[in-house]
mmCIF file of C-alpha atoms in Angstrom:
data_model
loop_
_atom_site.group_PDB
_atom_site.id
_atom_site.type_symbol
_atom_site.label_atom_id
_atom_site.label_comp_id
_atom_site.label_asym_id
_atom_site.label_seq_id
_atom_site.Cartn_x
_atom_site.Cartn_y
_atom_site.Cartn_z
ATOM 1 C CA MET M 1 -1.622 -4.261 -18.881
ATOM 2 C CA LYS M 2 -0.116 -0.823 -19.199
ATOM 3 C CA SER M 3 -1.107 1.703 -16.554
ATOM 4 C CA LYS M 4 -2.294 5.141 -17.587
ATOM 5 C CA ASN M 5 -0.600 8.347 -16.641
ATOM 6 C CA LEU M 6 -2.386 10.042 -13.734
ATOM 7 C CA LYS M 7 -2.986 13.159 -15.837
ATOM 8 C CA GLU M 8 -4.970 11.076 -18.336
ATOM 9 C CA LEU M 9 -7.396 9.734 -15.710
ATOM 10 C CA SER M 10 -10.668 11.407 -14.832
ATOM 11 C CA VAL M 11 -11.387 12.633 -11.315
ATOM 12 C CA GLU M 12 -13.735 9.707 -10.730
ATOM 13 C CA GLU M 13 -11.056 7.237 -11.802
ATOM 14 C CA LEU M 14 -8.521 8.927 -9.524
ATOM 15 C CA LEU M 15 -10.909 8.746 -6.570
ATOM 16 C CA LYS M 16 -11.569 5.070 -7.300
ATOM 17 C CA GLN M 17 -7.835 4.396 -7.526
ATOM 18 C CA GLN M 18 -7.248 6.282 -4.257
ATOM 19 C CA LYS M 19 -9.912 4.209 -2.488
ATOM 20 C CA THR M 20 -8.475 0.963 -3.876
ATOM 21 C CA ILE M 21 -4.920 1.818 -2.843
ATOM 22 C CA LYS M 22 -6.071 2.709 0.683
ATOM 23 C CA LEU M 23 -7.988 -0.565 1.017
ATOM 24 C CA VAL M 24 -5.203 -2.749 -0.364
ATOM 25 C CA THR M 25 -2.570 -1.032 1.772
ATOM 26 C CA GLY M 26 -4.667 -1.411 4.909
ATOM 27 C CA VAL M 27 -5.251 -5.092 4.268
ATOM 28 C CA LEU M 28 -1.562 -5.624 3.517
ATOM 29 C CA ILE M 29 -0.499 -3.875 6.736
ATOM 30 C CA GLY M 30 -2.983 -5.983 8.693
ATOM 31 C CA MET M 31 -1.783 -9.231 7.157
ATOM 32 C CA LEU M 32 1.888 -8.367 7.639
ATOM 33 C CA SER M 33 1.234 -7.441 11.275
ATOM 34 C CA THR M 34 -0.582 -10.727 11.840
ATOM 35 C CA LEU M 35 2.226 -12.650 10.200
ATOM 36 C CA LEU M 36 4.845 -10.873 12.298
ATOM 37 C CA ILE M 37 2.973 -11.515 15.554
ATOM 38 C CA THR M 38 2.436 -15.155 14.598
ATOM 39 C CA GLY M 39 6.091 -15.572 13.683
ATOM 40 C CA ILE M 40 7.274 -14.035 16.933
ATOM 41 C CA SER M 41 4.942 -16.159 19.026
ATOM 42 C CA LEU M 42 5.979 -19.348 17.190
ATOM 43 C CA ALA M 43 9.644 -18.439 17.571
ATOM 44 C CA LEU M 44 9.195 -17.930 21.303
ATOM 45 C CA GLN M 45 7.372 -21.233 21.720
ATOM 46 C CA LYS M 46 9.866 -23.310 19.778
ATOM 47 C CA THR M 47 12.885 -21.229 20.784
ATOM 48 C CA SER M 48 14.093 -21.342 17.206
ATOM 49 C CA PHE M 49 14.179 -18.908 14.323
ATOM 50 C CA ILE M 50 11.215 -19.048 11.974
ATOM 51 C CA SER M 51 11.069 -17.433 8.543
ATOM 52 C CA PHE M 52 7.651 -15.966 9.358
ATOM 53 C CA VAL M 53 9.532 -13.191 11.132
ATOM 54 C CA ILE M 54 11.484 -12.189 7.995
ATOM 55 C CA ILE M 55 8.606 -12.225 5.504
ATOM 56 C CA PRO M 56 6.818 -9.100 6.846
ATOM 57 C CA PHE M 57 10.057 -7.119 6.659
ATOM 58 C CA ALA M 58 10.748 -8.399 3.147
ATOM 59 C CA LEU M 59 7.291 -7.293 1.973
ATOM 60 C CA LEU M 60 7.393 -3.925 3.738
ATOM 61 C CA PRO M 61 8.689 -2.062 0.631
ATOM 62 C CA ILE M 62 5.370 -2.829 -1.071
ATOM 63 C CA VAL M 63 3.631 -0.799 1.650
ATOM 64 C CA PHE M 64 5.989 2.113 1.008
ATOM 65 C CA LEU M 65 5.350 1.889 -2.749
ATOM 66 C CA ASN M 66 1.606 1.980 -2.096
ATOM 67 C CA PHE M 67 2.004 5.066 0.104
ATOM 68 C CA THR M 68 4.044 6.730 -2.658
ATOM 69 C CA SER M 69 1.350 5.930 -5.228
ATOM 70 C CA LEU M 70 -1.327 7.234 -2.890
ATOM 71 C CA LYS M 71 0.620 10.463 -2.404
ATOM 72 C CA LYS M 72 0.892 10.945 -6.184
ATOM 73 C CA VAL M 73 -2.851 10.398 -6.634
ATOM 74 C CA LYS M 74 -3.616 12.914 -3.854
ATOM 75 C CA GLU M 75 -1.259 15.461 -5.410
ATOM 76 C CA GLU M 76 -2.967 15.061 -8.788
ATOM 77 C CA LEU M 77 -6.412 15.479 -7.213
ATOM 78 C CA ASN M 78 -5.229 18.590 -5.335
ATOM 79 C CA SER M 79 -3.730 20.103 -8.480
ATOM 80 C CA ARG M 80 -7.032 19.627 -10.275
ATOM 81 C CA GLU M 81 -8.936 21.282 -7.441
ATOM 82 C CA ASN M 82 -6.616 24.285 -7.590
ATOM 83 C CA LEU M 83 -7.195 24.655 -11.337
ATOM 84 C CA GLN M 84 -10.957 24.989 -10.937
#
């Protein structure tokens, strides 16, 4: 599915996309934090290295991409407010 350009979306669609990105990013941060804490606690108990510690760091760029997308949506909404 091809994504639309932000300029082609209506204000309502932009607000919906902003809300979705915030929710997904929050859930992802929560899950990655839980996974990191679990991995650290398991590594301390077994005194060995567990891959659960690496996975949150490997998936961290997705969080940064979501923040970048959120910033672009906010900029588009602000530019539309300034035009009115």
